[in-house]
CSV table of C-alpha atoms and ligand atoms in Angstrom, one decimal:
chain,number,residue,atom,x,y,z
G,12,MET,CA,17.1,-7.3,-23.1
G,13,ALA,CA,15.4,-8.1,-19.7
G,14,THR,CA,11.7,-8.7,-20.2
G,15,TYR,CA,9.2,-8.5,-17.3
G,16,LYS,CA,5.7,-9.8,-17.4
G,17,ILE,CA,3.2,-7.6,-15.5
G,18,ALA,CA,-0.3,-8.8,-14.7
G,19,VAL,CA,-2.7,-5.8,-15.0
G,20,LEU,CA,-5.9,-6.0,-12.9
G,21,PRO,CA,-7.8,-2.7,-13.2
G,22,GLY,CA,-10.9,-4.0,-11.4
G,23,ASP,CA,-13.9,-1.5,-11.2
G,24,GLY,CA,-14.8,2.1,-11.1
G,25,ILE,CA,-11.8,4.5,-11.3
G,26,GLY,CA,-9.5,1.4,-11.1
G,27,GLN,CA,-10.2,1.2,-14.9
G,28,GLU,CA,-9.3,4.8,-15.4
G,29,VAL,CA,-6.1,5.2,-13.3
G,30,THR,CA,-4.5,1.8,-14.0
G,31,PRO,CA,-3.9,2.5,-17.7
G,32,GLU,CA,-2.0,5.7,-16.7
G,33,ALA,CA,0.3,3.6,-14.5
G,34,VAL,CA,0.8,1.2,-17.5
G,35,ARG,CA,1.7,4.1,-19.8
G,36,VAL,CA,4.3,5.3,-17.2
G,37,LEU,CA,5.8,1.8,-17.1
G,38,LYS,CA,6.0,1.7,-20.9
G,39,ALA,CA,7.9,5.0,-20.9
G,40,VAL,CA,10.3,3.6,-18.3
G,41,GLY,CA,10.7,0.4,-20.4
G,42,ALA,CA,11.6,2.4,-23.5
G,43,GLY,CA,14.0,4.7,-21.6
G,44,ALA,CA,15.7,2.0,-19.6
G,45,GLY,CA,15.9,-0.6,-22.4
G,46,VAL,CA,13.7,-3.1,-20.5
G,47,GLY,CA,10.8,-5.0,-22.1
G,48,PHE,CA,7.5,-5.0,-20.3
G,49,GLU,CA,4.8,-7.5,-21.4
G,50,PHE,CA,1.4,-6.5,-20.0
G,51,GLU,CA,-1.5,-8.9,-19.7
G,52,GLU,CA,-4.9,-7.8,-18.4
G,53,ALA,CA,-7.3,-10.0,-16.4
G,54,LEU,CA,-10.6,-9.6,-14.6
G,55,VAL,CA,-11.1,-9.1,-10.9
G,56,GLY,CA,-13.8,-7.8,-8.6
G,57,GLY,CA,-17.2,-6.7,-9.9
G,58,ALA,CA,-15.9,-6.8,-13.5
G,59,ALA,CA,-15.1,-10.5,-12.9
G,60,ILE,CA,-18.5,-11.2,-11.3
G,61,ASP,CA,-20.3,-9.7,-14.3
G,62,ALA,CA,-18.3,-11.7,-16.8
G,63,THR,CA,-17.8,-15.0,-14.9
G,64,GLY,CA,-20.0,-15.1,-11.8
G,65,GLY,CA,-17.1,-14.9,-9.3
G,66,PRO,CA,-14.8,-12.1,-8.1
G,67,LEU,CA,-11.6,-13.9,-9.3
G,68,ALA,CA,-12.0,-14.9,-12.9
G,69,PRO,CA,-10.6,-18.3,-13.9
G,70,GLY,CA,-7.0,-17.7,-15.1
G,71,THR,CA,-6.5,-14.5,-13.1
G,72,LEU,CA,-4.6,-16.2,-10.3
G,73,GLU,CA,-2.6,-18.3,-12.8
G,74,LEU,CA,-1.6,-15.1,-14.7
G,75,CYS,CA,-0.5,-13.5,-11.4
G,76,ARG,CA,1.6,-16.6,-10.6
G,77,ARG,CA,3.3,-16.4,-14.0
G,78,SER,CA,4.1,-12.7,-13.7
G,79,HIS,CA,6.9,-10.8,-12.2
G,80,ALA,CA,4.5,-8.3,-10.5
G,81,ILE,CA,0.8,-7.3,-10.3
G,82,LEU,CA,-0.6,-3.9,-11.0
G,83,PHE,CA,-4.0,-3.7,-9.3
G,84,GLY,CA,-6.6,-1.0,-9.5
G,85,ALA,CA,-9.5,-1.2,-7.1
G,86,VAL,CA,-12.6,-3.3,-6.7
G,87,GLY,CA,-16.2,-2.9,-5.6
G,88,GLY,CA,-19.1,-0.5,-6.0
G,89,PRO,CA,-22.9,-0.1,-5.4
G,90,LYS,CA,-23.7,-2.4,-8.3
G,91,TRP,CA,-22.4,-5.4,-6.3
G,92,ASP,CA,-23.5,-4.4,-2.8
G,93,ASP,CA,-26.2,-7.1,-2.7
G,94,VAL,CA,-24.0,-9.9,-3.9
G,95,ALA,CA,-23.6,-12.8,-1.4
G,96,HIS,CA,-20.8,-12.4,1.1
G,97,GLU,CA,-18.5,-15.0,-0.3
G,98,ARG,CA,-18.8,-13.7,-3.8
G,99,ARG,CA,-18.3,-10.0,-3.1
G,100,PRO,CA,-15.8,-8.0,-5.2
G,101,GLU,CA,-13.2,-7.6,-2.4
G,102,ARG,CA,-13.2,-11.4,-2.0
G,103,GLY,CA,-11.1,-11.4,-5.3
G,104,LEU,CA,-8.4,-9.2,-3.7
G,105,LEU,CA,-8.5,-11.2,-0.4
G,106,ALA,CA,-8.1,-14.5,-2.3
G,107,LEU,CA,-5.2,-13.1,-4.3
G,108,ARG,CA,-3.4,-12.0,-1.0
G,109,LYS,CA,-4.0,-15.4,0.5
G,110,GLU,CA,-3.0,-17.5,-2.5
G,111,LEU,CA,0.1,-15.5,-3.2
G,112,ASP,CA,1.1,-15.3,0.5
G,113,LEU,CA,1.2,-11.5,0.5
G,114,TYR,CA,1.8,-11.1,4.3
G,115,ALA,CA,3.4,-7.6,4.2
G,116,ASN,CA,1.6,-4.4,3.3
G,117,LEU,CA,3.7,-1.4,2.6
G,118,ARG,CA,2.1,2.1,2.8
G,119,PRO,CA,4.3,5.1,2.3
G,120,ALA,CA,2.9,8.4,3.6
G,121,LYS,CA,4.8,11.3,2.2
G,122,CYS,CA,3.8,15.0,2.5
G,123,PHE,CA,4.5,16.7,-0.8
G,124,PRO,CA,5.8,20.2,-0.1
G,125,MET,CA,3.4,21.9,-2.5
G,126,LEU,CA,0.4,20.1,-1.0
G,127,VAL,CA,1.2,20.8,2.7
G,128,ASP,CA,-1.9,23.0,3.0
G,129,ALA,CA,-4.2,20.1,1.8
G,130,SER,CA,-3.4,18.3,5.1
G,131,PRO,CA,-5.8,19.0,8.0
G,132,LEU,CA,-2.6,19.2,10.2
G,133,LYS,CA,-0.5,22.3,10.7
G,134,ARG,CA,2.3,23.0,8.2
G,135,SER,CA,4.9,23.0,11.0
G,136,VAL,CA,3.8,19.4,11.9
G,137,VAL,CA,3.5,17.7,8.5
G,138,GLU,CA,6.2,19.4,6.5
G,139,GLY,CA,9.0,17.0,5.7
G,140,THR,CA,7.0,13.9,6.6
G,141,ASP,CA,8.2,10.8,4.6
G,142,LEU,CA,7.5,7.6,6.3
G,143,MET,CA,6.6,4.0,5.5
G,144,VAL,CA,4.2,1.8,7.5
G,145,ILE,CA,4.7,-1.9,7.1
G,146,ARG,CA,1.7,-3.9,8.3
G,147,GLU,CA,1.6,-7.6,8.9
G,148,LEU,CA,-1.4,-8.7,6.8
G,149,THR,CA,-2.2,-12.4,7.4
G,150,GLY,CA,-1.9,-13.0,11.1
G,151,GLY,CA,-2.9,-11.5,14.5
G,152,LEU,CA,-6.3,-10.5,15.8
G,153,TYR,CA,-8.1,-10.7,12.5
G,154,PHE,CA,-7.3,-14.3,11.9
G,155,GLY,CA,-6.5,-15.9,15.3
G,156,GLU,CA,-8.4,-18.8,16.7
G,157,PRO,CA,-10.6,-19.3,18.7
G,158,ARG,CA,-13.0,-16.7,17.6
G,159,GLY,CA,-16.8,-16.4,17.8
G,160,VAL,CA,-19.8,-15.4,19.9
G,161,GLU,CA,-21.3,-17.4,22.7
G,162,ARG,CA,-25.0,-16.7,23.5
G,163,PHE,CA,-26.3,-17.3,27.0
G,164,ALA,CA,-29.8,-18.4,28.1
G,165,ASP,CA,-30.2,-15.2,30.1
G,166,GLY,CA,-29.8,-13.1,27.0
G,167,GLY,CA,-26.2,-12.2,27.6
G,168,ALA,CA,-23.3,-13.1,25.3
G,169,ARG,CA,-19.5,-13.3,25.2
G,170,ALA,CA,-17.4,-12.7,22.1
G,171,VAL,CA,-13.8,-13.8,21.5
G,172,ASN,CA,-11.0,-12.9,19.1
G,173,THR,CA,-7.5,-14.1,19.6
G,174,MET,CA,-4.3,-12.2,18.9
G,175,ALA,CA,-1.7,-14.9,18.0
G,176,TYR,CA,1.7,-14.8,16.3
G,177,THR,CA,4.3,-17.4,15.8
G,178,SER,CA,8.0,-16.5,16.0
G,179,ARG,CA,8.2,-17.5,12.3
G,180,GLU,CA,5.5,-15.0,11.3
G,181,ILE,CA,7.2,-12.2,13.3
G,182,GLU,CA,10.6,-13.0,11.9
G,183,ARG,CA,9.5,-12.8,8.3
G,184,ILE,CA,7.7,-9.5,8.6
G,185,ALA,CA,10.6,-8.1,10.7
G,186,ARG,CA,13.0,-9.0,7.8
G,187,ILE,CA,10.9,-7.1,5.3
G,188,GLY,CA,11.0,-4.2,7.8
G,189,PHE,CA,14.8,-4.2,7.9
G,190,GLU,CA,15.1,-4.7,4.1
G,191,VAL,CA,12.8,-1.8,3.4
G,192,ALA,CA,14.5,0.4,6.0
G,193,ARG,CA,17.8,-0.4,4.2
G,194,LYS,CA,16.4,1.1,1.0
G,195,ARG,CA,15.3,4.2,2.9
G,196,ARG,CA,17.0,6.1,5.7
G,197,LYS,CA,18.0,3.0,7.7
G,198,ARG,CA,15.8,3.6,10.7
G,199,LEU,CA,13.2,1.1,11.8
G,200,THR,CA,10.5,1.6,14.4
G,201,SER,CA,8.9,-1.6,15.7
G,202,VAL,CA,5.5,-0.8,17.1
G,203,ASP,CA,3.9,-3.1,19.8
G,204,LYS,CA,2.1,-3.1,23.2
G,205,ALA,CA,4.8,-5.0,25.1
G,206,ASN,CA,3.9,-3.5,28.4
G,207,VAL,CA,0.5,-5.3,28.3
G,208,LEU,CA,0.4,-8.1,25.6
G,209,VAL,CA,2.5,-11.3,25.7
G,210,VAL,CA,2.1,-11.4,22.0
G,211,SER,CA,3.9,-8.1,21.8
G,212,GLN,CA,6.6,-9.4,24.2
G,213,LEU,CA,7.4,-12.2,21.8
G,214,TRP,CA,7.2,-9.7,18.9
G,215,ARG,CA,9.8,-7.5,20.6
G,216,GLU,CA,12.1,-10.4,21.4
G,217,VAL,CA,12.1,-11.7,17.8
G,218,VAL,CA,12.5,-8.3,16.2
G,219,THR,CA,15.4,-7.6,18.5
G,220,ARG,CA,17.0,-10.9,17.5
G,221,VAL,CA,16.5,-10.3,13.8
G,222,ALA,CA,18.1,-6.8,14.2
G,223,ARG,CA,21.5,-8.5,14.7
G,224,ASP,CA,21.5,-9.4,11.0
G,225,TYR,CA,21.1,-5.7,10.1
G,226,PRO,CA,23.7,-3.8,12.0
G,227,ASP,CA,23.5,-0.9,9.5
G,228,VAL,CA,19.8,-0.3,10.5
G,229,THR,CA,19.0,1.5,13.7
G,230,LEU,CA,16.1,-0.2,15.5
G,231,GLU,CA,13.8,1.4,18.1
G,232,HIS,CA,10.7,0.0,19.9
G,233,VAL,CA,7.7,2.2,20.4
G,234,LEU,CA,4.4,1.4,22.2
G,235,VAL,CA,1.4,1.7,19.9
G,236,ASP,CA,-0.4,4.4,22.0
G,237,ASN,CA,2.7,6.6,21.9
G,238,CYS,CA,3.1,6.0,18.2
G,239,ALA,CA,-0.5,7.1,17.5
G,240,MET,CA,0.2,10.3,19.3
G,241,ALA,CA,3.6,10.9,17.8
G,242,LEU,CA,2.2,10.4,14.2
G,243,VAL,CA,0.1,13.5,14.5
G,244,HIS,CA,2.5,15.4,16.8
G,245,ARG,CA,6.0,14.8,15.2
G,246,PRO,CA,5.5,12.5,12.1
G,247,THR,CA,9.0,13.6,10.8
G,248,GLN,CA,10.6,11.5,13.6
G,249,PHE,CA,9.7,8.3,11.7
G,250,ASP,CA,11.3,6.6,8.7
G,251,THR,CA,10.2,2.9,8.4
G,252,MET,CA,7.7,1.4,10.8
G,253,VAL,CA,6.8,-2.3,11.2
G,254,THR,CA,3.8,-3.6,13.2
G,255,GLU,CA,1.2,-6.3,13.5
G,256,ASN,CA,-2.1,-6.5,11.6
G,257,THR,CA,-4.5,-4.5,13.8
G,258,PHE,CA,-2.1,-1.8,14.9
G,259,GLY,CA,-1.0,-1.4,11.3
G,260,ASP,CA,-4.5,-1.1,10.0
G,261,ILE,CA,-5.2,1.8,12.3
G,262,LEU,CA,-1.8,3.5,12.1
G,263,SER,CA,-1.6,3.3,8.3
G,264,ASP,CA,-5.0,5.1,8.0
G,265,GLU,CA,-3.8,7.7,10.5
G,266,ALA,CA,-0.6,8.2,8.5
G,267,ALA,CA,-2.7,8.6,5.3
G,268,ILE,CA,-4.1,11.9,6.7
G,269,LEU,CA,-0.6,13.3,6.6
G,270,ALA,CA,-0.5,13.1,2.7
G,271,GLY,CA,-3.6,15.2,2.2
G,272,SER,CA,-5.5,13.2,-0.4
G,273,MET,CA,-6.5,9.6,-1.1
G,274,GLY,CA,-5.6,10.0,-4.7
G,275,MET,CA,-1.9,10.4,-3.8
G,276,LEU,CA,-1.3,7.2,-1.8
G,277,PRO,CA,0.3,4.0,-3.2
G,278,SER,CA,0.8,0.6,-1.6
G,279,ALA,CA,2.5,-2.7,-2.1
G,280,SER,CA,1.7,-6.1,-0.8
G,281,LEU,CA,4.8,-8.4,-0.6
G,282,GLY,CA,5.8,-11.7,0.8
G,283,GLY,CA,5.5,-14.5,-1.7
G,284,ALA,CA,7.1,-14.8,-5.1
G,285,VAL,CA,5.1,-12.0,-6.7
G,286,GLY,CA,4.3,-8.6,-5.3
G,287,LEU,CA,0.9,-6.7,-5.8
G,288,TYR,CA,0.8,-2.9,-6.2
G,289,GLU,CA,-2.3,-0.8,-5.8
G,290,PRO,CA,-3.5,2.6,-4.9
G,291,VAL,CA,-4.9,2.8,-1.3
G,292,HIS,CA,-8.1,4.4,-2.6
G,293,GLY,CA,-11.2,2.5,-3.7
G,294,THR,CA,-13.3,2.6,-6.8
G,295,ALA,CA,-14.7,6.1,-6.1
G,296,PRO,CA,-18.2,5.5,-7.5
G,297,ASP,CA,-19.0,9.3,-7.0
G,298,ILE,CA,-16.5,10.3,-9.7
G,299,ALA,CA,-16.1,7.1,-11.8
G,300,GLY,CA,-16.6,7.5,-15.5
G,301,LYS,CA,-16.0,11.2,-15.5
G,302,GLY,CA,-12.2,11.1,-16.3
G,303,ILE,CA,-11.3,13.3,-13.4
G,304,ALA,CA,-9.8,10.7,-11.0
G,305,ASN,CA,-6.2,11.4,-9.8
G,306,PRO,CA,-3.9,8.8,-11.3
G,307,ILE,CA,-0.9,9.7,-9.0
G,308,ALA,CA,-1.6,6.9,-6.4
G,309,ALA,CA,-1.6,4.3,-9.2
G,310,ILE,CA,1.5,5.8,-10.8
G,311,LEU,CA,3.3,5.9,-7.5
G,312,SER,CA,2.3,2.2,-7.0
G,313,ALA,CA,4.0,1.5,-10.4
G,314,ALA,CA,7.1,3.2,-9.0
G,315,MET,CA,7.0,0.9,-5.9
G,316,LEU,CA,6.7,-2.0,-8.4
G,317,LEU,CA,9.9,-0.9,-10.0
G,318,ARG,CA,11.7,-0.6,-6.7
G,319,TYR,CA,10.5,-3.6,-4.8
G,320,SER,CA,9.8,-6.3,-7.4
G,321,LEU,CA,12.2,-5.4,-10.2
G,322,ASN,CA,15.0,-3.7,-8.2
G,323,MET,CA,14.9,-0.8,-10.7
G,324,GLU,CA,15.7,1.7,-8.0
G,325,LYS,CA,16.8,4.6,-10.3
G,326,ASP,CA,13.8,4.2,-12.5
G,327,ALA,CA,11.5,4.3,-9.5
G,328,ASP,CA,13.2,7.5,-8.5
G,329,ARG,CA,12.6,8.9,-12.0
G,330,VAL,CA,8.9,8.3,-11.8
G,331,GLU,CA,8.6,9.8,-8.3
G,332,ARG,CA,10.6,12.8,-9.5
G,333,ALA,CA,8.3,13.2,-12.4
G,334,VAL,CA,5.3,13.3,-10.1
G,335,LEU,CA,7.0,15.9,-7.9
G,336,ARG,CA,7.9,18.1,-10.8
G,337,VAL,CA,4.5,18.0,-12.4
G,338,LEU,CA,3.0,19.1,-9.1
G,339,GLU,CA,5.7,21.7,-8.7
G,340,GLN,CA,4.7,23.1,-12.1
G,341,GLY,CA,1.2,23.7,-10.5
G,342,HIS,CA,-0.7,20.9,-12.3
G,343,ARG,CA,-3.5,19.5,-10.1
G,344,THR,CA,-6.4,17.0,-10.5
G,345,ALA,CA,-9.7,18.1,-9.0
G,346,ASP,CA,-9.2,16.3,-5.7
G,347,ILE,CA,-6.1,18.4,-4.9
G,348,ALA,CA,-6.8,21.6,-6.8
G,349,PRO,CA,-7.7,24.7,-4.9
G,350,ARG,CA,-11.3,25.7,-5.2
G,351,GLY,CA,-12.1,27.7,-8.4
G,352,THR,CA,-8.9,26.7,-10.2
G,353,ARG,CA,-8.7,24.7,-13.4
G,354,ALA,CA,-8.0,21.0,-12.8
G,355,ALA,CA,-6.4,18.4,-15.1
G,356,GLY,CA,-8.2,15.3,-16.0
G,357,THR,CA,-6.9,11.7,-15.5
G,358,THR,CA,-5.2,11.3,-18.9
G,359,GLU,CA,-3.9,14.9,-19.0
G,360,MET,CA,-2.2,14.3,-15.6
G,361,GLY,CA,-0.9,10.9,-17.0
G,362,ASP,CA,0.4,12.7,-20.2
G,363,LEU,CA,2.3,15.2,-18.1
G,364,ILE,CA,4.0,12.6,-15.9
G,365,VAL,CA,4.8,10.3,-18.9
G,366,ARG,CA,6.4,13.2,-20.7
G,367,ASP,CA,8.5,14.1,-17.7
G,368,VAL,CA,9.6,10.5,-17.3
G,369,GLU,CA,10.6,10.3,-21.0
G,370,ALA,CA,12.6,13.4,-20.7
G,371,GLN,CA,14.7,11.9,-17.9
G,372,TYR,CA,16.3,9.3,-20.2
O,410,NAD,P1,-12.9,5.5,-2.1
O,410,NAD,O1,-11.5,5.5,-1.8
O,410,NAD,O2,-13.3,4.9,-3.4
O,410,NAD,O3,-13.4,7.0,-2.2
O,410,NAD,C1,-13.4,7.9,-1.1
O,410,NAD,C2,-13.4,9.4,-1.5
O,410,NAD,O4,-12.2,9.7,-2.1
O,410,NAD,C3,-14.5,9.6,-2.6
O,410,NAD,O5,-15.0,10.9,-2.5
O,410,NAD,C4,-13.6,9.6,-3.9
O,410,NAD,O6,-14.2,10.3,-5.0
O,410,NAD,C5,-12.3,10.1,-3.4
O,410,NAD,N1,-11.2,9.5,-4.2
O,410,NAD,C6,-10.7,8.3,-4.0
O,410,NAD,N2,-9.7,8.0,-4.9
O,410,NAD,C7,-9.6,9.2,-5.7
O,410,NAD,C8,-8.8,9.5,-6.8
O,410,NAD,N3,-7.8,8.7,-7.3
O,410,NAD,N4,-8.9,10.7,-7.3
O,410,NAD,C9,-9.8,11.6,-6.8
O,410,NAD,N5,-10.6,11.3,-5.8
O,410,NAD,C10,-10.5,10.1,-5.2
O,410,NAD,O7,-13.6,4.9,-0.8
O,410,NAD,P2,-15.2,4.5,-0.6
O,410,NAD,O8,-16.0,5.6,-1.2
O,410,NAD,O9,-15.3,4.2,0.8
O,410,NAD,O10,-15.4,3.1,-1.4
O,410,NAD,C11,-15.9,3.0,-2.7
O,410,NAD,C12,-15.9,1.6,-3.2
O,410,NAD,O11,-14.5,1.2,-3.3
O,410,NAD,C13,-16.5,0.6,-2.2
O,410,NAD,O12,-17.2,-0.4,-3.0
O,410,NAD,C14,-15.4,0.0,-1.4
O,410,NAD,O13,-15.7,-1.3,-1.0
O,410,NAD,C15,-14.3,0.0,-2.5
O,410,NAD,N6,-12.9,0.0,-2.0
O,410,NAD,C16,-12.0,-0.8,-2.6
O,410,NAD,C17,-10.7,-0.9,-2.2
O,410,NAD,C18,-9.8,-1.8,-2.9
O,410,NAD,O14,-10.1,-2.3,-3.9
O,410,NAD,N7,-8.6,-2.0,-2.4
O,410,NAD,C19,-10.3,0.0,-1.1
O,410,NAD,C20,-11.2,0.9,-0.5
O,410,NAD,C21,-12.6,0.8,-1.0
């Protein structure tokens, strides 16, 4: 029997409530598919600061390196707002991304048919949306050198950031784009600003070259300004999208609006030997500890873990189908329930999805 080791890092706030539901779903998949999962928990974020003084507890990184995949919750909260910059909770996540070379961030944005009306956009626009934004995570404007502020004697100042990419950095993220598109509808949109930026001209050149290795995937290039417009105008035209760090940061948040609620959005960070899977949402201090958080983003992150780290495509489909069916049956957590209707709690929603997954084997 294949056995997979999963590092479980719930973090803080609702991270500690939704992550156990994702673990329960994976256990149900393991039992059904005849695969062994070994879960080992470790501290990260505020929980790690409280216990060890730093946002990445000793041993957490090592555990991640020894695992096949990482299931992450969320980190942060008002309790740690005054902690020194280099010890803040999110530093734990940033350190993991850096140490594990997680340079590709995958964020699907899917509009569930029964939640169409939760989106601020018109039904006719969002219905049928099912896209994936792949953002380069470790290069570009956020990391390029030189950077800094120069202060002048006359009181003026000049600030600099640098957008820089090597062909190697572009090629590796492009390959992830094509590989992911292959697992979806085989259409890849590369987003750049090649009419203005030389960095984008190199980006376009390299992506076009890589495309020769993926003749089964259709590639198109779109300028970022057009893309931003098309996302809220005709989002159904997109399947898989790949772009650099800053553009991806903005476009993935824009795409999130299409799905209706933060509680529904999973993500994956890939690149190095081990992938990290986490809901897009944060620790939600306003509802933490109440048992009402929506566990679906965490559960869909577990489905991505099955698909992208373990190649358990059919089992990932089962989990996604279970989520869809439970929603179809009318079950809702408070964040997606119509006003005045009864909402399911975190574990109740988890129970419903686990039972549906079990019934599919
Ligand atoms: P948030 O995502 O935690 O919450 C935004 C709003 O969405 C809140 O009203 C919250 O109740 C709601 N919400 C989020 N997830 C939900 C869920 N699963 N079910 C139901 N409702 C949900 O963002 P925020 O309030 O800006 O940040 C709170 C804390 O989380 C901050 O400390 C921030 O730094 C941290 N944060 C962490 C991550 C991460 O770990 N990757 C990401 C974003 C924010």
